[in-house]
JSON list of N, CA and C in Angstrom, two decimals:
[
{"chain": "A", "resi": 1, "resn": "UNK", "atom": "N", "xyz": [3.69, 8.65, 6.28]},
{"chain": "A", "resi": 1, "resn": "UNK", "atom": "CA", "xyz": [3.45, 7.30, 6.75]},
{"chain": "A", "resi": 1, "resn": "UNK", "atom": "C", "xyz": [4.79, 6.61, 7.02]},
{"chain": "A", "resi": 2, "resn": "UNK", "atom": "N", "xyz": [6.04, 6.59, 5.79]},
{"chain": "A", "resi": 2, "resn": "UNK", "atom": "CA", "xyz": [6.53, 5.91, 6.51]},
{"chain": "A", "resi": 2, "resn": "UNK", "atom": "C", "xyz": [7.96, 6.62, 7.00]},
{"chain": "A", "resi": 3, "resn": "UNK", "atom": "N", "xyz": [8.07, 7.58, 7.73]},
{"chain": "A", "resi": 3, "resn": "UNK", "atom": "CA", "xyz": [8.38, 8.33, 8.74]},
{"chain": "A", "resi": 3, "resn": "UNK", "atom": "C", "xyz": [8.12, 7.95, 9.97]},
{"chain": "A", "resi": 4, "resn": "UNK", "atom": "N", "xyz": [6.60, 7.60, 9.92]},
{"chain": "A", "resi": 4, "resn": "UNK", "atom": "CA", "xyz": [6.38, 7.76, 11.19]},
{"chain": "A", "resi": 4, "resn": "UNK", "atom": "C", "xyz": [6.55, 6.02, 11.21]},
{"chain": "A", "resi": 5, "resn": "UNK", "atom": "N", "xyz": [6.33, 5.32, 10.20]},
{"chain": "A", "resi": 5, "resn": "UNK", "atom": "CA", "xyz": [6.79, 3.50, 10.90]},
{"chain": "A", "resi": 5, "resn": "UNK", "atom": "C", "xyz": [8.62, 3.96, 11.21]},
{"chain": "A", "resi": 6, "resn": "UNK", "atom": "N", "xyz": [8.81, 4.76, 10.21]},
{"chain": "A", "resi": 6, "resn": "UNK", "atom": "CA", "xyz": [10.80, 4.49, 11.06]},
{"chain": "A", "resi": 6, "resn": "UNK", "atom": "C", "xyz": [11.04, 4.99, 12.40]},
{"chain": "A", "resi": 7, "resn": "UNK", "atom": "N", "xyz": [10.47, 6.31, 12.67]},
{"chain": "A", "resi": 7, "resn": "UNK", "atom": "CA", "xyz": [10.12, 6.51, 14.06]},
{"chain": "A", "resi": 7, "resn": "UNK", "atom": "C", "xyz": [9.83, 5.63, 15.09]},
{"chain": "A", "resi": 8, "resn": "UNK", "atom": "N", "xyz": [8.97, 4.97, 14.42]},
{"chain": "A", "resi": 8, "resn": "UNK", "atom": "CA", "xyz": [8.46, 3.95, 15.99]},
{"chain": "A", "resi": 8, "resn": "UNK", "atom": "C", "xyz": [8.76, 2.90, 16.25]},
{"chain": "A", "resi": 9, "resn": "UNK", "atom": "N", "xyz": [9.57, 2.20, 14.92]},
{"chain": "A", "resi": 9, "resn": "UNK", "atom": "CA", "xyz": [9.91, 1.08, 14.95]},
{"chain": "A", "resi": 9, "resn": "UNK", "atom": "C", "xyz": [11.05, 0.68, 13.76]},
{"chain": "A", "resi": 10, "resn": "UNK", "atom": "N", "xyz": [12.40, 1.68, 13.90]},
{"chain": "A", "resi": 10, "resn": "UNK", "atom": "CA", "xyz": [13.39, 1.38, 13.44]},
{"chain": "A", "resi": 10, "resn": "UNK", "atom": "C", "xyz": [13.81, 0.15, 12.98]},
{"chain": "A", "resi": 11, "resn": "UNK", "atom": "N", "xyz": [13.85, -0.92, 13.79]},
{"chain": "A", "resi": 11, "resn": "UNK", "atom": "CA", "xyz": [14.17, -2.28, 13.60]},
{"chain": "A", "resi": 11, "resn": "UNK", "atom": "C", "xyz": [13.24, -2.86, 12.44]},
{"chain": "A", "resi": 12, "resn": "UNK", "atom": "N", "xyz": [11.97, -2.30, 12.39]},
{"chain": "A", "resi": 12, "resn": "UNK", "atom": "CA", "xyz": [11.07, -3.35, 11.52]},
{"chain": "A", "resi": 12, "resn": "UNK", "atom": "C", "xyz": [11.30, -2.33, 9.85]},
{"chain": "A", "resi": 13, "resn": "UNK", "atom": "N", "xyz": [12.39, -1.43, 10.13]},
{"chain": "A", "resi": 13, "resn": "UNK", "atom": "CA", "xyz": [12.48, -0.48, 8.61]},
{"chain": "A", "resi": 13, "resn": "UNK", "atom": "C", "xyz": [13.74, -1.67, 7.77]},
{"chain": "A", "resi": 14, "resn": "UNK", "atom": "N", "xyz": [13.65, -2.01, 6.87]},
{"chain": "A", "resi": 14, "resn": "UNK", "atom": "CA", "xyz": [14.95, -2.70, 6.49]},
{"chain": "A", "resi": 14, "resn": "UNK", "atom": "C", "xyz": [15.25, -2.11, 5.22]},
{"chain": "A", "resi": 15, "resn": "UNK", "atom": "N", "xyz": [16.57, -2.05, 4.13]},
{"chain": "A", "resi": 15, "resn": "UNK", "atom": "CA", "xyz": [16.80, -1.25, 3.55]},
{"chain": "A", "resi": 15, "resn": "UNK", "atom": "C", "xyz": [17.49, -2.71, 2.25]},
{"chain": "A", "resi": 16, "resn": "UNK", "atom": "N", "xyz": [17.29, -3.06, 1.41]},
{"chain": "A", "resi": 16, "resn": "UNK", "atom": "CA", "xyz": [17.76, -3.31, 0.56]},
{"chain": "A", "resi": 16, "resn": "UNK", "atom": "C", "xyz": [18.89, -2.98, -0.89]},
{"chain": "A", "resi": 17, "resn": "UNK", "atom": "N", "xyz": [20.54, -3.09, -0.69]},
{"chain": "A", "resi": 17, "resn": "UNK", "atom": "CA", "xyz": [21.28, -2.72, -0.97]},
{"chain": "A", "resi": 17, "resn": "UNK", "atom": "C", "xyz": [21.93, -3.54, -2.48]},
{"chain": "A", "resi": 18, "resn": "UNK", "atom": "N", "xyz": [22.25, -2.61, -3.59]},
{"chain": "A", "resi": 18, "resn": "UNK", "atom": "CA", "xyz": [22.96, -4.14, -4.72]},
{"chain": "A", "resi": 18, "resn": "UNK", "atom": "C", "xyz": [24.33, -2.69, -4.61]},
{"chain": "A", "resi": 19, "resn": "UNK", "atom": "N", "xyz": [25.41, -2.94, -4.13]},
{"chain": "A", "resi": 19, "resn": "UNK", "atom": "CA", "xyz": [26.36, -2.14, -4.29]},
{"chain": "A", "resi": 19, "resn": "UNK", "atom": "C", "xyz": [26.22, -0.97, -3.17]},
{"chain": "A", "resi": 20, "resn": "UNK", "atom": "N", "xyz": [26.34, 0.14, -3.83]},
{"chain": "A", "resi": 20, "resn": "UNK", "atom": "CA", "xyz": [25.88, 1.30, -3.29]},
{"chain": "A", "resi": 20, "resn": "UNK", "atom": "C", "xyz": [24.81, 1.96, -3.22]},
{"chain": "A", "resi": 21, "resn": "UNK", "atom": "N", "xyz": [23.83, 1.80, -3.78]},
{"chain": "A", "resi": 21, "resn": "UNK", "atom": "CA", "xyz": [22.70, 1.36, -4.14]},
{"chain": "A", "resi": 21, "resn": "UNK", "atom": "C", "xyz": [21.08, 0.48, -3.91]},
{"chain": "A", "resi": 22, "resn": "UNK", "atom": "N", "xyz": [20.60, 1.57, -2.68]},
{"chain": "A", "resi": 22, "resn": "UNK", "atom": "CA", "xyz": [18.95, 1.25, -2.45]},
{"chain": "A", "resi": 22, "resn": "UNK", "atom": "C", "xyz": [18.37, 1.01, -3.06]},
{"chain": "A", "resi": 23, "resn": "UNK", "atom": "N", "xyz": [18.09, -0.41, -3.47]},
{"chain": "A", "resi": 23, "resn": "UNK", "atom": "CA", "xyz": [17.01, -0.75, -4.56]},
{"chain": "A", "resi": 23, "resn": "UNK", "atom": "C", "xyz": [15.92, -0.98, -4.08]},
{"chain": "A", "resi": 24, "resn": "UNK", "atom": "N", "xyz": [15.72, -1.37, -2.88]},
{"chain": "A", "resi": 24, "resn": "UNK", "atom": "CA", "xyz": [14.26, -1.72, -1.88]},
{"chain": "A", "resi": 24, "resn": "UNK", "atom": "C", "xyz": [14.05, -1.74, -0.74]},
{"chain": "A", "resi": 25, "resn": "UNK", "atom": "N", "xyz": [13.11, -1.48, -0.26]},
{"chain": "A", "resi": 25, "resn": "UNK", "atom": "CA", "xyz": [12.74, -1.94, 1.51]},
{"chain": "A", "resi": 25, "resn": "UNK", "atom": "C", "xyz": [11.55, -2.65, 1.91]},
{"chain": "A", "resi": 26, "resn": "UNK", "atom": "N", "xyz": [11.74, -2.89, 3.07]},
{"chain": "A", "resi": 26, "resn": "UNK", "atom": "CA", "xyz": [10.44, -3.47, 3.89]},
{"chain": "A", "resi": 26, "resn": "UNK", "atom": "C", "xyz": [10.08, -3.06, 5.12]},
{"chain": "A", "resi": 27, "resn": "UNK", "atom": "N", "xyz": [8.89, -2.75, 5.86]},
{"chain": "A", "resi": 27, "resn": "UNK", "atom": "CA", "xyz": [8.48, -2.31, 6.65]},
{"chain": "A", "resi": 27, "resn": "UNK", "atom": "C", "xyz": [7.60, -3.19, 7.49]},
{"chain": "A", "resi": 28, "resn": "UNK", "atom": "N", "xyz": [7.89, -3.36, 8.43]},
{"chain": "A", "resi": 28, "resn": "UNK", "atom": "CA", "xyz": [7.35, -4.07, 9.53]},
{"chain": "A", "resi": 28, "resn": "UNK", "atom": "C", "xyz": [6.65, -3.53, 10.73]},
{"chain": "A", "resi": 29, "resn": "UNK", "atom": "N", "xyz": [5.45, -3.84, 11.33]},
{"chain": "A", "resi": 29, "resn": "UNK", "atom": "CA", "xyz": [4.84, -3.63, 12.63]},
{"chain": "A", "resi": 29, "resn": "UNK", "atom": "C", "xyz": [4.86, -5.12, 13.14]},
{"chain": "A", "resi": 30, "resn": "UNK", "atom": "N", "xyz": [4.76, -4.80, 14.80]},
{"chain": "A", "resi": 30, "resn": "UNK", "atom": "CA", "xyz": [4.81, -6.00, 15.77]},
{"chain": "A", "resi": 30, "resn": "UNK", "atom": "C", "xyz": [2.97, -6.59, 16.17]},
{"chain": "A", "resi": 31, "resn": "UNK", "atom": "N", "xyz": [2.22, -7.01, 15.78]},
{"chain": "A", "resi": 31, "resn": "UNK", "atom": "CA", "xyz": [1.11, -6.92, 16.95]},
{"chain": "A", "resi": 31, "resn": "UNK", "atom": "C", "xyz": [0.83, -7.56, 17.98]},
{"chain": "A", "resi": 32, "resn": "UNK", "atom": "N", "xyz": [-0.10, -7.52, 18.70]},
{"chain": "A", "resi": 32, "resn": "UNK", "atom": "CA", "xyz": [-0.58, -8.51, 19.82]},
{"chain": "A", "resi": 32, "resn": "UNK", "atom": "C", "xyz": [-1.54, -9.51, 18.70]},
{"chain": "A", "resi": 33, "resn": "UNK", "atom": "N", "xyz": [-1.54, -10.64, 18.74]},
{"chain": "A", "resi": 33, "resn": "UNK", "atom": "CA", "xyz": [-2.43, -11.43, 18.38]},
{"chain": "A", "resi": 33, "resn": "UNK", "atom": "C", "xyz": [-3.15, -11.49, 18.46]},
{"chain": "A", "resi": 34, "resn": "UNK", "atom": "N", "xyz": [-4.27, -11.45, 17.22]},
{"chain": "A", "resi": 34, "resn": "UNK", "atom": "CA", "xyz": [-5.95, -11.41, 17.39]},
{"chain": "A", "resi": 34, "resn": "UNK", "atom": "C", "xyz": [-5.88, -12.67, 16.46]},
{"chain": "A", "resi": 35, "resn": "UNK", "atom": "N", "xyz": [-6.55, -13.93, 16.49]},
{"chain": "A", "resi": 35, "resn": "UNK", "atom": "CA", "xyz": [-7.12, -14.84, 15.94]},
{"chain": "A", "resi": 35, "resn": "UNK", "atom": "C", "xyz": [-8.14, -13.99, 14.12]},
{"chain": "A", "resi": 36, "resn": "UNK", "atom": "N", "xyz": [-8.89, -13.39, 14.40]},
{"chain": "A", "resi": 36, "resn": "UNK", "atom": "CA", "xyz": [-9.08, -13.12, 12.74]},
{"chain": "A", "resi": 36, "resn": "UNK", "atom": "C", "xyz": [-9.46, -11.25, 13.21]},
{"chain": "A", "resi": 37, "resn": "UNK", "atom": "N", "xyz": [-8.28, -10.73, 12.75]},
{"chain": "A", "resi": 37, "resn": "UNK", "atom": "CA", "xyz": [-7.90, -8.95, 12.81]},
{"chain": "A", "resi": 37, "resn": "UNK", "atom": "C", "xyz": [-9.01, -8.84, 11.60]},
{"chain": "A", "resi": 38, "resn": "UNK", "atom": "N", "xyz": [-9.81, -7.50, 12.25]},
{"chain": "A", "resi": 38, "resn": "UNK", "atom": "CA", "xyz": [-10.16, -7.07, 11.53]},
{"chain": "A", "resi": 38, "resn": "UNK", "atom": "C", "xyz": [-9.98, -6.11, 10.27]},
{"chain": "A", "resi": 39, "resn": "UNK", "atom": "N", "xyz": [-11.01, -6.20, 9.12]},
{"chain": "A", "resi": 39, "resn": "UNK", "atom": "CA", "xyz": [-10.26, -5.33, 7.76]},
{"chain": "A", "resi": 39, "resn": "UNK", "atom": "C", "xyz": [-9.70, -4.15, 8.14]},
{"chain": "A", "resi": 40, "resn": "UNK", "atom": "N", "xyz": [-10.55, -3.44, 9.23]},
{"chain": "A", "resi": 40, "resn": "UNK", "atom": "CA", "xyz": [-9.49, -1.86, 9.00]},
{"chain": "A", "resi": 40, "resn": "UNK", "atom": "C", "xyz": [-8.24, -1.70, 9.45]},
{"chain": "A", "resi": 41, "resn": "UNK", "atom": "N", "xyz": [-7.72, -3.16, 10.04]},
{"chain": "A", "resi": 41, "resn": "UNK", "atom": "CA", "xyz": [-6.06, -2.94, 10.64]},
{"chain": "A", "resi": 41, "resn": "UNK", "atom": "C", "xyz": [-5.11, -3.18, 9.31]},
{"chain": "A", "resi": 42, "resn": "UNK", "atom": "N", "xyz": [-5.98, -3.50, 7.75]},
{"chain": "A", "resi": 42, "resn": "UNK", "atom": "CA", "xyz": [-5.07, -3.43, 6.63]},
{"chain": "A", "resi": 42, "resn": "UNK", "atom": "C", "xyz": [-5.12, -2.39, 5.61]},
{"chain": "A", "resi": 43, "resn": "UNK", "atom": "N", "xyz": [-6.15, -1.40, 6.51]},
{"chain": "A", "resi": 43, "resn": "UNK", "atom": "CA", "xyz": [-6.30, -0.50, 5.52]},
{"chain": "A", "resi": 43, "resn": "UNK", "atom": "C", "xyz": [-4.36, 0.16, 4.89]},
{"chain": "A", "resi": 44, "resn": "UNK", "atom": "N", "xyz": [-4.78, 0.73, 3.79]},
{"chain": "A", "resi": 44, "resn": "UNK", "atom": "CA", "xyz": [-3.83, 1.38, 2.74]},
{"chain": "A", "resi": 44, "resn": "UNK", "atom": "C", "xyz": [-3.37, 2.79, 4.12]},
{"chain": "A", "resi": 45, "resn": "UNK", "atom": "N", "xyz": [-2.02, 2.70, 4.30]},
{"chain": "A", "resi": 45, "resn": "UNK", "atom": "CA", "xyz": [-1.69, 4.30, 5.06]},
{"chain": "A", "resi": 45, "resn": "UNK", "atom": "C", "xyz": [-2.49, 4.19, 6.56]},
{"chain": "A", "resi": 46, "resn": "UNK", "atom": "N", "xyz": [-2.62, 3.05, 6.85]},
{"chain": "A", "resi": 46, "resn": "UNK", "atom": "CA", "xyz": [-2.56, 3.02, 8.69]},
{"chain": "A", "resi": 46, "resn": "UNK", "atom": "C", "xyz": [-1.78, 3.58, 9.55]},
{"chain": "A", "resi": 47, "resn": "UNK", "atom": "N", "xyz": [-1.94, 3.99, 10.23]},
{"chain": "A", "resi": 47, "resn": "UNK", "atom": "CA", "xyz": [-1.10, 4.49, 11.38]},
{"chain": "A", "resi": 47, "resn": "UNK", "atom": "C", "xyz": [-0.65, 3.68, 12.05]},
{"chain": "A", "resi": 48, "resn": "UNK", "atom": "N", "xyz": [1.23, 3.30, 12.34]},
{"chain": "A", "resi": 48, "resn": "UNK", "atom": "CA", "xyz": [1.29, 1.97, 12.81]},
{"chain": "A", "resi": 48, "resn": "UNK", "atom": "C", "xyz": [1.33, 2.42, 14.02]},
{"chain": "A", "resi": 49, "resn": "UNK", "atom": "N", "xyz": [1.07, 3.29, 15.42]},
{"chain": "A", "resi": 49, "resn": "UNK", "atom": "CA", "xyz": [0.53, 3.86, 16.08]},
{"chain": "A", "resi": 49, "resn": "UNK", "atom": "C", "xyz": [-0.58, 2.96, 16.60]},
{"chain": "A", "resi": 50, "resn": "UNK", "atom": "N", "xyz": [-1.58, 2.60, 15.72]},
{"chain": "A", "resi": 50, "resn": "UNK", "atom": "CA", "xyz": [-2.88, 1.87, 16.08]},
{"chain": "A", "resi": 50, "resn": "UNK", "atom": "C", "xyz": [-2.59, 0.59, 16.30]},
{"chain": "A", "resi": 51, "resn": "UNK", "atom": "N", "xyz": [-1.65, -0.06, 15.66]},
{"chain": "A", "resi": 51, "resn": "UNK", "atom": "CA", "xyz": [-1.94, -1.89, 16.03]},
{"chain": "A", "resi": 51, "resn": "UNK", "atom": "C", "xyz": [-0.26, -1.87, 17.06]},
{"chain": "A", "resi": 52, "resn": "UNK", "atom": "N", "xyz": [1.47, -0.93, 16.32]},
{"chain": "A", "resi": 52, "resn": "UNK", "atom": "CA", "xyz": [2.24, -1.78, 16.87]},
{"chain": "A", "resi": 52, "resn": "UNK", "atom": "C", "xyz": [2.86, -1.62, 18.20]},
{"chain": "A", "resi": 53, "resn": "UNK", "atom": "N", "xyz": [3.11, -3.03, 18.65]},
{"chain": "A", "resi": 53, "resn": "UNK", "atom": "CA", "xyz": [3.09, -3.33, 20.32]},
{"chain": "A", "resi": 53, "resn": "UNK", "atom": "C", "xyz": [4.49, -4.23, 20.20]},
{"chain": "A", "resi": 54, "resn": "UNK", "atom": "N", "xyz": [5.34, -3.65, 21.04]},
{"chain": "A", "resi": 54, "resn": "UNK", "atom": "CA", "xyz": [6.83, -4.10, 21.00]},
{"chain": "A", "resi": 54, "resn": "UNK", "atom": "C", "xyz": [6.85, -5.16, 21.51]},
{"chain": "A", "resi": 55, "resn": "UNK", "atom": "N", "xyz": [5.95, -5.92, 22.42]},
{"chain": "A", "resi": 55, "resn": "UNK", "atom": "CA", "xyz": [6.06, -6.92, 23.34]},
{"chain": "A", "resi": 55, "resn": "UNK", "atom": "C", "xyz": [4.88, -8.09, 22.93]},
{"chain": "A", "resi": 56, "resn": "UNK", "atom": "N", "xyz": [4.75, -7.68, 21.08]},
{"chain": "A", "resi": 56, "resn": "UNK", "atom": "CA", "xyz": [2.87, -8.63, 20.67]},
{"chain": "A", "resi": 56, "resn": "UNK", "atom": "C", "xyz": [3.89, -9.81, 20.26]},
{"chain": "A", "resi": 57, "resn": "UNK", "atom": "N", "xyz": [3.36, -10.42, 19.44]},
{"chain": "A", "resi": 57, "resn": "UNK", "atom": "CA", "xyz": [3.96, -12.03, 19.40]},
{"chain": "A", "resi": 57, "resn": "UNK", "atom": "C", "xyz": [3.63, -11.90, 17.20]},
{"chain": "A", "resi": 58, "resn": "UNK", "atom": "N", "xyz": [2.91, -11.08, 16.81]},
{"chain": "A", "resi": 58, "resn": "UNK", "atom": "CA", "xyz": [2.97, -11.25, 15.31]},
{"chain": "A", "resi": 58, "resn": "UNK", "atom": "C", "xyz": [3.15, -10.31, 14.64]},
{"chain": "A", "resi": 59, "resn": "UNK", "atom": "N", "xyz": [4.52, -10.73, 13.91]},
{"chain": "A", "resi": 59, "resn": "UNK", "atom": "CA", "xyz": [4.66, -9.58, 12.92]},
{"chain": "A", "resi": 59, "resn": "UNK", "atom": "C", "xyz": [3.65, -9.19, 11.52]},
{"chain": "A", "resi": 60, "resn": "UNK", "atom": "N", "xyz": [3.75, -8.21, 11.11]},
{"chain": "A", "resi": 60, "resn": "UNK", "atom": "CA", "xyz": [2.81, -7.62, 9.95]},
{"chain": "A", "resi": 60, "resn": "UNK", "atom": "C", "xyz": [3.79, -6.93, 8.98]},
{"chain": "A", "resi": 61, "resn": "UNK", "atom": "N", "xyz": [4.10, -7.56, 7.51]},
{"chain": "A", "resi": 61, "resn": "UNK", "atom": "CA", "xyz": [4.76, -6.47, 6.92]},
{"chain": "A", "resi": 61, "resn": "UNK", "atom": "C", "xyz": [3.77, -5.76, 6.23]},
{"chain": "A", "resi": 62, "resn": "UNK", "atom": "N", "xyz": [4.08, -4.58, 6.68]},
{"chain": "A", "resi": 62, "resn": "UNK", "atom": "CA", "xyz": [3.13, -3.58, 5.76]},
{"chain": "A", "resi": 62, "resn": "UNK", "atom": "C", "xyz": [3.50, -3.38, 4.83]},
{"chain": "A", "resi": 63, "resn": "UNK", "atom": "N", "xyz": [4.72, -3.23, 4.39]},
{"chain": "A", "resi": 63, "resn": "UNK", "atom": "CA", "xyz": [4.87, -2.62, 2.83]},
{"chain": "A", "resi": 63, "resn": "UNK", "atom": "C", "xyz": [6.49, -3.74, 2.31]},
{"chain": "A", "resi": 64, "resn": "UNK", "atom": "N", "xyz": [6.57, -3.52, 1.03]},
{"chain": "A", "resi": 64, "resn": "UNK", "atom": "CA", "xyz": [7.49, -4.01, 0.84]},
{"chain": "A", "resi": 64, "resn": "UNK", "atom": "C", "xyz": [7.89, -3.48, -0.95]},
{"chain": "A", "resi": 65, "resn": "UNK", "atom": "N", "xyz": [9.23, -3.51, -1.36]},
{"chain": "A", "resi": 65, "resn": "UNK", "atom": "CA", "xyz": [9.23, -3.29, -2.67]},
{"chain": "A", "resi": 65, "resn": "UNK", "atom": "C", "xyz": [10.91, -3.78, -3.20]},
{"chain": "A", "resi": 66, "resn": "UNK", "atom": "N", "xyz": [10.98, -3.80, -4.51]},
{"chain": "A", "resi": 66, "resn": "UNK", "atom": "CA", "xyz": [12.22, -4.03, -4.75]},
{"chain": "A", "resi": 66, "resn": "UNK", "atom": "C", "xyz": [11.74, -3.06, -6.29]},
{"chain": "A", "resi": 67, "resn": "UNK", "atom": "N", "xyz": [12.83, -2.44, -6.39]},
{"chain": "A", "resi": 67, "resn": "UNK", "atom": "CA", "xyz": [13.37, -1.53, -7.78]},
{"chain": "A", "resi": 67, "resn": "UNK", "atom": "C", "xyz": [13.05, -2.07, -8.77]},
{"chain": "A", "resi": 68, "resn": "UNK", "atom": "N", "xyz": [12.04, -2.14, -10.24]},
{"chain": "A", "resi": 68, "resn": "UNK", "atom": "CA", "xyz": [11.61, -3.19, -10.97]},
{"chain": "A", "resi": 68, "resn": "UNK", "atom": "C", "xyz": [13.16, -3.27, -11.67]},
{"chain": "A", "resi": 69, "resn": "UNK", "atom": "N", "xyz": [14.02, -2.45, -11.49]},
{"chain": "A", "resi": 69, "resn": "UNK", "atom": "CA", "xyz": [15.18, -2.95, -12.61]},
{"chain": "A", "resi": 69, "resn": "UNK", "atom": "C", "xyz": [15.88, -3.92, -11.64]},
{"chain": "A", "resi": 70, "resn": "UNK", "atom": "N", "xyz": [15.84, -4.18, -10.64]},
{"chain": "A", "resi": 70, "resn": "UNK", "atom": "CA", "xyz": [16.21, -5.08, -9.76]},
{"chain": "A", "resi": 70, "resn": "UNK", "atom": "C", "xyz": [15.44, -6.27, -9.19]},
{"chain": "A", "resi": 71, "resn": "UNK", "atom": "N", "xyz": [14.11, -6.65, -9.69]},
{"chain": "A", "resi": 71, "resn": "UNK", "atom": "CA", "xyz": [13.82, -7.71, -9.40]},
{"chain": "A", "resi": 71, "resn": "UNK", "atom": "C", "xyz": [14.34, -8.95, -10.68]},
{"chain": "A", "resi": 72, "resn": "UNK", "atom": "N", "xyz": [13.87, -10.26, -9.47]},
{"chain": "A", "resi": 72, "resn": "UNK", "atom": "CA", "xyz": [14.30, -11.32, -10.13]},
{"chain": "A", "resi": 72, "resn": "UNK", "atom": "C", "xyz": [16.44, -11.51, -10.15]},
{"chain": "A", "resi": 73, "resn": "UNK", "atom": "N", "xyz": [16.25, -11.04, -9.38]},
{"chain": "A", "resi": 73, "resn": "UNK", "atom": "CA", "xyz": [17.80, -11.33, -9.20]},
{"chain": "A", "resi": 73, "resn": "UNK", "atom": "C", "xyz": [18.19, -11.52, -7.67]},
{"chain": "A", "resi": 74, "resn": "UNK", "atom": "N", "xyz": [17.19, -11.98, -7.01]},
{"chain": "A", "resi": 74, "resn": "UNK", "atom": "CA", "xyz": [17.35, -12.72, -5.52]},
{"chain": "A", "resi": 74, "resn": "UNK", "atom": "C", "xyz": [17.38, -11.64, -4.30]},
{"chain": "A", "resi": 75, "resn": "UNK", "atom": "N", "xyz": [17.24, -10.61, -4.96]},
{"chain": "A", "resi": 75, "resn": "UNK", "atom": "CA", "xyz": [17.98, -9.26, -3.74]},
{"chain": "A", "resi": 75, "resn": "UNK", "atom": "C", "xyz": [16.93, -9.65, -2.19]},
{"chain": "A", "resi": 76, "resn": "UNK", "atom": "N", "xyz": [15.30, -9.90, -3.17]},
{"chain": "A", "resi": 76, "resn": "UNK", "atom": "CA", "xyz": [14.66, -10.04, -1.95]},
{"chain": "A", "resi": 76, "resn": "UNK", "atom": "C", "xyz": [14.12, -10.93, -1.20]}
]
């Protein structure tokens, strides 16, 4: 899964750094705007294939995390 979001959409991969040191990331898709998206565009392990559109107008973060020994210290 997220192979294939860095594949398709490099820009929306972001990498969270304290030193030398990856403590977290976030992952982003683009969509076209739907007024109320339906549940299966949040299913768990979507294919961002199915909703992302380089030229939609709303972003979606799909995933996100920070290192639990690294939260609470602003990283994110």
């Amino acid at each position: 899964v997220y192979t294939r979001r860095i594949t398709t959409f490099a820009q929306g991969s972001l990498l969270a750094y304290k030193g030398q040191v990856c403590v977290g990331c976030l992952f982003s898709e683009i969509w076209a705007y739907h007024p109320v998206p339906s549940a299966e565009y949040f299913l768990l392990n979507h294919s961002i294939d199915d909703r992302h559109q380089i030229d939609g107008s709303e972003i979606y973060i799909s995933s996100m995390t920070i290192n639990q020994d690294f939260r609470g210290q602003g990283i994110g």
